[in-house]
Short mmCIF file of C-alpha atoms and ligand atoms in Angstrom, two decimals:
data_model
loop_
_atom_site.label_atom_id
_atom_site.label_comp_id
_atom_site.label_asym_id
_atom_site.label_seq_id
_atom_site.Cartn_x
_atom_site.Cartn_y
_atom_site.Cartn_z
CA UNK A 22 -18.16 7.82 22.00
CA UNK A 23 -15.51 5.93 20.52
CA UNK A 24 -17.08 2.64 18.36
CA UNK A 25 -15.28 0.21 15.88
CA UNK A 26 -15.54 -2.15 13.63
CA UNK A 27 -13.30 -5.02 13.84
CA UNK A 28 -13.16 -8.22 11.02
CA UNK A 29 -11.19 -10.93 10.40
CA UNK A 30 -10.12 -10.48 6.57
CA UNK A 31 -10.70 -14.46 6.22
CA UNK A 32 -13.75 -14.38 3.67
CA UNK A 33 -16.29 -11.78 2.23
CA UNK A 34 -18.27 -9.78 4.13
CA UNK A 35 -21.40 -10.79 4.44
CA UNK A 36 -24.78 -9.10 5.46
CA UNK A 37 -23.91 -9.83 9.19
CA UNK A 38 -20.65 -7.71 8.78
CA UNK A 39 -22.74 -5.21 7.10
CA UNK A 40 -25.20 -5.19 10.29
CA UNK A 41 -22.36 -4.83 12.89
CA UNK A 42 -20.16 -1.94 10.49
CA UNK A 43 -23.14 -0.04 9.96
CA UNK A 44 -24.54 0.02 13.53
CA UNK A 45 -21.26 0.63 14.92
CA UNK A 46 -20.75 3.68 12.34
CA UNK A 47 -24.31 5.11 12.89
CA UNK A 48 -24.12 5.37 16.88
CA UNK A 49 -20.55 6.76 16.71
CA UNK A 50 -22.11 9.39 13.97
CA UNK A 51 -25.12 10.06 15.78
CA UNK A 52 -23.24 10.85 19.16
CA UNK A 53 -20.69 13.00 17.10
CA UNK A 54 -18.19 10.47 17.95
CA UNK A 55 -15.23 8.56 16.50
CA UNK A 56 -15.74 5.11 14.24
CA UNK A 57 -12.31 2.78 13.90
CA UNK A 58 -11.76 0.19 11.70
CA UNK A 59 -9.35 -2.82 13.04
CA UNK A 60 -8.25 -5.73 11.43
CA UNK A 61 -8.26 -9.02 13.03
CA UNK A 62 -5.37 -10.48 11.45
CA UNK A 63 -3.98 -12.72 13.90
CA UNK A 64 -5.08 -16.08 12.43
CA UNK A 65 -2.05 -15.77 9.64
CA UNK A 66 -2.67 -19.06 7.76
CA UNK A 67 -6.19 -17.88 7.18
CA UNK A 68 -5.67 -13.84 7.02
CA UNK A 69 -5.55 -12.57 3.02
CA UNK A 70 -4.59 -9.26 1.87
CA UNK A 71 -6.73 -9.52 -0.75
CA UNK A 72 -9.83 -10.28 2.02
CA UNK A 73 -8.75 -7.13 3.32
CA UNK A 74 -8.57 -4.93 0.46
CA UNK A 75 -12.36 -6.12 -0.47
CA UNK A 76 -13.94 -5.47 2.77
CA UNK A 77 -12.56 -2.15 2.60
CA UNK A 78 -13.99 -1.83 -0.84
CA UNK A 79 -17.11 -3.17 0.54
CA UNK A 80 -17.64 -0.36 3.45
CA UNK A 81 -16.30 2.45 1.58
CA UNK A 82 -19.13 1.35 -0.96
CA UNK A 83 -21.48 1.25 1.96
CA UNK A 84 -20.87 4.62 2.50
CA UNK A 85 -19.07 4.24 5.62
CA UNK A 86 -15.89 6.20 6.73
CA UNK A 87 -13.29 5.47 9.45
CA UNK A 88 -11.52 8.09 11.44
CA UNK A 89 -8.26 7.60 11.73
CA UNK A 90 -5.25 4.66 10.68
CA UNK A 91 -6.76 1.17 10.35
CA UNK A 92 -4.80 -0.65 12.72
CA UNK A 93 -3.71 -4.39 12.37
CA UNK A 94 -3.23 -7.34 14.80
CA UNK A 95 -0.23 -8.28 12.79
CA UNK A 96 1.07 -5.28 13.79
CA UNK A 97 0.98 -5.32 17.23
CA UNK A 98 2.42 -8.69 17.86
CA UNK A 99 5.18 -7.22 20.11
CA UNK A 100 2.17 -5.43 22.43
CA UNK A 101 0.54 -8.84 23.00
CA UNK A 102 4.08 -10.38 24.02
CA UNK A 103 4.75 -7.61 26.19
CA UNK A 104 1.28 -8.17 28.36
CA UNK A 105 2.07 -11.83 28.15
CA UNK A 106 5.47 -11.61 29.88
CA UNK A 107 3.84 -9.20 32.71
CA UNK A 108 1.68 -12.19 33.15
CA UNK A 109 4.45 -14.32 32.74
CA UNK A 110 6.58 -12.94 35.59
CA UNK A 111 3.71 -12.21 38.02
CA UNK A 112 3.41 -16.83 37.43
CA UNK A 113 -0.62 -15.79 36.36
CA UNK A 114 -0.11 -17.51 32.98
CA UNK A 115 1.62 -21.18 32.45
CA UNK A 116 3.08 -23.19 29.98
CA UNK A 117 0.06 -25.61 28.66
CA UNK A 118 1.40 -28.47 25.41
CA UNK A 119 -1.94 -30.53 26.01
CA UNK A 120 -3.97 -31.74 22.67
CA UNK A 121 -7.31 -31.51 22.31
CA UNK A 122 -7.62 -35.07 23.30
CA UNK A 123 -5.84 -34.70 25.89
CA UNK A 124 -8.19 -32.24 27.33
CA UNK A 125 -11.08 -34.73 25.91
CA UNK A 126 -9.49 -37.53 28.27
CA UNK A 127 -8.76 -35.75 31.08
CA UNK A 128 -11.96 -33.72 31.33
CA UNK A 129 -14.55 -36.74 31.15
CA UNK A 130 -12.51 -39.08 32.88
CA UNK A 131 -14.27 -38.84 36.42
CA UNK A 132 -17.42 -37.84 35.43
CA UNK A 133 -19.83 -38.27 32.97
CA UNK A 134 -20.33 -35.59 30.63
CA UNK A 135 -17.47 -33.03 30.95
CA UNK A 136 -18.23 -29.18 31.61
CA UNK A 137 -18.44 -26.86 28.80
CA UNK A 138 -16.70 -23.63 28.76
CA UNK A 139 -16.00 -20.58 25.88
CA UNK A 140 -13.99 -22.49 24.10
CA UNK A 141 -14.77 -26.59 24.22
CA UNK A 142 -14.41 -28.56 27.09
CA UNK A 143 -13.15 -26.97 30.34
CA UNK A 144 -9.96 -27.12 30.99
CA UNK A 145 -9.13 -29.47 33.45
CA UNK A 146 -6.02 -27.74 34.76
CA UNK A 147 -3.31 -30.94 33.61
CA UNK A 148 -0.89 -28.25 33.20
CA UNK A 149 -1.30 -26.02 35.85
CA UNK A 150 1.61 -27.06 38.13
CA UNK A 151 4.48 -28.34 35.77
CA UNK A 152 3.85 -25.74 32.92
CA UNK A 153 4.64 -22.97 35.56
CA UNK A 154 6.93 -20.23 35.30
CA UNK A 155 9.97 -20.99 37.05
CA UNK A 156 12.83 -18.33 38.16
CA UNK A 157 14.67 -17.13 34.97
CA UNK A 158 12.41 -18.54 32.39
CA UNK A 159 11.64 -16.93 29.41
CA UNK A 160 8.28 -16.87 28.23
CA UNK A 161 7.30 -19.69 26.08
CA UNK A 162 6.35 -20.08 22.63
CA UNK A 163 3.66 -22.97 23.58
CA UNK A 164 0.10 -21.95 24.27
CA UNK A 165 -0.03 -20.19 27.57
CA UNK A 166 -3.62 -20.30 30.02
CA UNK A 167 -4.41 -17.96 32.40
CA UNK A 168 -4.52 -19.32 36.10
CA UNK A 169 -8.18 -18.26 36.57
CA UNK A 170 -8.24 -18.53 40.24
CA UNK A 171 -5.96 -16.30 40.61
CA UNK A 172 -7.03 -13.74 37.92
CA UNK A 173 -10.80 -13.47 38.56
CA UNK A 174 -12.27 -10.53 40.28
CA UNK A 175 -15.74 -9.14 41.40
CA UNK A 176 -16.70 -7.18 38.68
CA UNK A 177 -19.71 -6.26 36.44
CA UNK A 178 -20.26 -4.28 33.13
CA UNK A 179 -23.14 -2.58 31.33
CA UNK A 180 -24.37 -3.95 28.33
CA UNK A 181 -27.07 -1.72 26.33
CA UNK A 182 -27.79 -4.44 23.42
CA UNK A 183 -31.41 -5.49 23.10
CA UNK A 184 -31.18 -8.69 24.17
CA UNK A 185 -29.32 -8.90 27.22
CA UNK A 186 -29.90 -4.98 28.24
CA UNK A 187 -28.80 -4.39 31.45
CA UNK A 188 -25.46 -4.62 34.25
CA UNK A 189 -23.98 -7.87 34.52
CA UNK A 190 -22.12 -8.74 37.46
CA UNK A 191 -19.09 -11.08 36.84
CA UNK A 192 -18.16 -13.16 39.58
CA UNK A 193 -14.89 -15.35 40.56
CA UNK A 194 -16.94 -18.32 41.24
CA UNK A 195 -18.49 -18.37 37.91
CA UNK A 196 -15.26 -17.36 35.94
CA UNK A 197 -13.65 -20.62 37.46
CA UNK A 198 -16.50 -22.67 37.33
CA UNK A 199 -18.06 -21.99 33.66
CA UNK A 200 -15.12 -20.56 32.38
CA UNK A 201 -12.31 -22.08 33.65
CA UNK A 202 -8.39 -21.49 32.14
CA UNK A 203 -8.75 -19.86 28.95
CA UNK A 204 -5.54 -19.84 26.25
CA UNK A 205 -4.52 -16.26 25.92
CA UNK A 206 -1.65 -17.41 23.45
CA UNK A 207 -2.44 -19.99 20.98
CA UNK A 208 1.01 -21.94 19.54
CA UNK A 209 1.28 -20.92 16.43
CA UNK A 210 -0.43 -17.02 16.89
CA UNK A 211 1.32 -15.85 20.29
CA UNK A 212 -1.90 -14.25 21.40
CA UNK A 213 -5.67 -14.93 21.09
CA UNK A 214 -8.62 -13.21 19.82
CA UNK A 215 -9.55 -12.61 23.49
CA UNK A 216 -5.76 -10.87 25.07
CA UNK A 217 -5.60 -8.87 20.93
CA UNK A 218 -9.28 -7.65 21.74
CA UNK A 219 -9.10 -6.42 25.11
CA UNK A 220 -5.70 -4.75 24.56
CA UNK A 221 -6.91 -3.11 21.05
CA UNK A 222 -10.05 -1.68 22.98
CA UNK A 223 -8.15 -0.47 25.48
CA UNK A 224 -5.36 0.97 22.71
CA UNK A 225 -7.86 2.25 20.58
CA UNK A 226 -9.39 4.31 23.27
CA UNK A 227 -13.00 2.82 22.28
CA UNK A 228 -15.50 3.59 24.86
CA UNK A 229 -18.42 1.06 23.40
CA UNK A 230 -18.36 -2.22 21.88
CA UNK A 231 -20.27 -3.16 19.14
CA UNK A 232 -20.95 -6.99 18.11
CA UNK A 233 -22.58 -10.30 17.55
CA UNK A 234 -24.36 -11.54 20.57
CA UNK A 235 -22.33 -14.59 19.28
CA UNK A 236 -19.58 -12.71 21.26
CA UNK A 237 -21.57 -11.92 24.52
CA UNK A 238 -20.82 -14.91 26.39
CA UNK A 239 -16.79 -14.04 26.02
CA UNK A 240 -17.55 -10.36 27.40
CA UNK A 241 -17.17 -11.95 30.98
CA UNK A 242 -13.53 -12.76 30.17
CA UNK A 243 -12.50 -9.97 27.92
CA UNK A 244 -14.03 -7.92 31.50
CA UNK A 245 -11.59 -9.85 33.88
CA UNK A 246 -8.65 -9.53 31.51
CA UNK A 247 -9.30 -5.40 31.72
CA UNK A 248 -9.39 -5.61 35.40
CA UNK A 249 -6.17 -7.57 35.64
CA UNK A 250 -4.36 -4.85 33.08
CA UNK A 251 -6.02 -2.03 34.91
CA UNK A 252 -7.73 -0.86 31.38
CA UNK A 253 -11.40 0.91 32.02
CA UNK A 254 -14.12 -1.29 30.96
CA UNK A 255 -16.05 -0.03 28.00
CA UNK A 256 -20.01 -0.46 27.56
CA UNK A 257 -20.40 -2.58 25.55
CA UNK A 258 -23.73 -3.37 22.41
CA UNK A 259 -24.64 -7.16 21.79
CA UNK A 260 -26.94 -6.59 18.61
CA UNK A 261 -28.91 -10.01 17.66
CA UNK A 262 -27.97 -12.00 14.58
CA UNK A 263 -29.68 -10.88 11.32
CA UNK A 264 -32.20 -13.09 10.40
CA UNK A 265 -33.38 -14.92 7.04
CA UNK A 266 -36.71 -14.40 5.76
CA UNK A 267 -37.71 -17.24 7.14
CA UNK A 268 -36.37 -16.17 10.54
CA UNK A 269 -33.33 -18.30 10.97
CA UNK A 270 -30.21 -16.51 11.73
CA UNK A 271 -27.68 -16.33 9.05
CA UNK A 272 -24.48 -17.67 9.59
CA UNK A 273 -21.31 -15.63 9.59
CA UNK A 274 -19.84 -17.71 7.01
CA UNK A 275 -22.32 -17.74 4.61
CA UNK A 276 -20.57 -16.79 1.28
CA UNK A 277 -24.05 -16.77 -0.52
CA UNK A 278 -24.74 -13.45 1.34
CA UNK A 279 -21.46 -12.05 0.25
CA UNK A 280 -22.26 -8.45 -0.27
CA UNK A 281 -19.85 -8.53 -3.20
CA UNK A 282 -22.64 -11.55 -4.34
CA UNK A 283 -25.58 -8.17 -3.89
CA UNK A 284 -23.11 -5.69 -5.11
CA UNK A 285 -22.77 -7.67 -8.43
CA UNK A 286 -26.60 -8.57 -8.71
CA UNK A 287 -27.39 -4.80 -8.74
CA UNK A 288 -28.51 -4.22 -5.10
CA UNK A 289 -27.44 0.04 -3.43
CA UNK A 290 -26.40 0.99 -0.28
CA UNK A 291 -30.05 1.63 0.19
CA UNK A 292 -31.34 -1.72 -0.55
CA UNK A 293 -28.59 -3.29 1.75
CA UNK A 294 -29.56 -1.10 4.97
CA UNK A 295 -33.34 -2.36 4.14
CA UNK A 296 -32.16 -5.98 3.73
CA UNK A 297 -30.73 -5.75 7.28
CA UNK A 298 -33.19 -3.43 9.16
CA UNK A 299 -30.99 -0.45 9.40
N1 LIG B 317 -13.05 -10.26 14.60
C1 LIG B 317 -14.31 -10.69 15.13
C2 LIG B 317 -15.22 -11.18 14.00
O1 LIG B 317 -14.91 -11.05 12.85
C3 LIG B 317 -15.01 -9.59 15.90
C4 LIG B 317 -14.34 -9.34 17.21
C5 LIG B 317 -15.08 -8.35 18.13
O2 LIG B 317 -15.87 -7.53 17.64
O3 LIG B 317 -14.82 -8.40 19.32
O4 LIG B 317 -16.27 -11.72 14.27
ZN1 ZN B 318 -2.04 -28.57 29.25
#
């Protein structure tokens, strides 16, 4: 069993993080597998350095170890382009400048109440046809969508979280219909946090994916987008949000449950895993 562990170094780690490292590192452990640490640093006008170096402080005090290099998103820029121009050239991606409100106007202009997908509104497709790939073109540097109805398959994967335990079937008609076309390459980033995942996973050799069930509902596409590279499809572990005393789920930003905040009031390693429920 190959697990990770995989933050953005945008802010402190926070209890949540703690929840996801630790439960990632224990079921690697327990199988006598491998734990990896990977750094989501793709967002570069939010991604610090000195983020970085504290959440490795933070797990290292935790008592957690990673096997292996930490690898970076910023380093494998040139990976993400590569998979983008395959897309490119096979015309499954295209060219898409709209705004938000754009997408706002053309989305609710028939109906009332436009459909909802991952990400915001649905895309309504405005782009489809002229943002194309034409003969010779070199890939863009605007935001590029996937042509969904071309890219979704029949598919399914196994999920072993708690709360949605079970195989999941993934279907074309729902891909188009609830998910629509998703940005693999935002403007300024030339990739998204779903292509970076799915082709770290798949890099990283990890066999089980452990996160948020925030992050179930983009499993479907991070699924399709294996199938389409020919990558295997790992199992993947949804664990539930950690709660509050009061039973409300703590937000991921919540710089109040910094564990640097604990770590300075006095709290171990020990009281942290009892916080949490690990
Ligand atoms: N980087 C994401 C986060 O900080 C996690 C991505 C994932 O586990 O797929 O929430
Ligand atoms: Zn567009």
């Amino acid at each position: 069993m190959i697990t990770r562990f995989a933050p953005s170094p945008t802010g402190p780690l926070h209890l949540g993080h703690a929840y996801a490292a630790i439960l990632a590192h224990d079921m690697a452990r327990a199988a006598g597998g491998r734990f990896l640490l990977r750094i989501e640093d793709i967002d570069r006008a939010r991604a610090k350095p000195q983020w970085e170096a504290q959440l490795m402080d933070d797990l290292r005090w935790l008592g957690l170890t990673w096997d292996g290099p930490v690898l970076r998103q910023s380093d494998r820029l040139p990976a993400y382009r590569d998979a983008l121009e395959r897309l490119w050239q096979s015309g499954l991606i295209y060219s898409c400048t709209c705004s938000r409100r754009d997408i706002e106007q053309a989305a609710s202009a028939p109906q009332e109440g436009a459909p909802l997908g991952p990400d915001g509104l649905l895309y309504p497709g405005t782009c489809r046809e002229k943002g194309a790939p034409r003969p010779g073109q070199k890939l863009p540097e605007t935001a590029l969508r996937l042509r969904m109805d071309l890219a979704a398959t029949e598919t399914s994967f196994e999920e072993t979280g708690p709360l949605h335990r079970g195989r999941h079937a993934v279907t074309p008609e729902t891909m188009i219909r609830e998910i629509g076309d998703v940005v693999l390459a935002r403007r300024e980033m030339g990739t998204s946090y779903h292509l970076a995942v799915v082709l770290d996973d798949a890099h990283q050799g990890v066999t089980h994916v452990t996160r948020g069930a925030d992050l179930f509902e983009a499993t479907c596409i991070h699924v399709t987008l294996q199938c389409l590279f020919g990558l295997p499809v790992p199992r993947y572990h949804h664990h539930d949000l950690i709660r509050d005393a009061a039973g409300k789920r703590l937000a991921k930003r919540d710089d109040a449950r910094a564990l640097a905040k604990y770590r300075s009031e006095g709290a171990s390693p020990e009281d942290i895993r009892r916080l949490i429920g690990l």
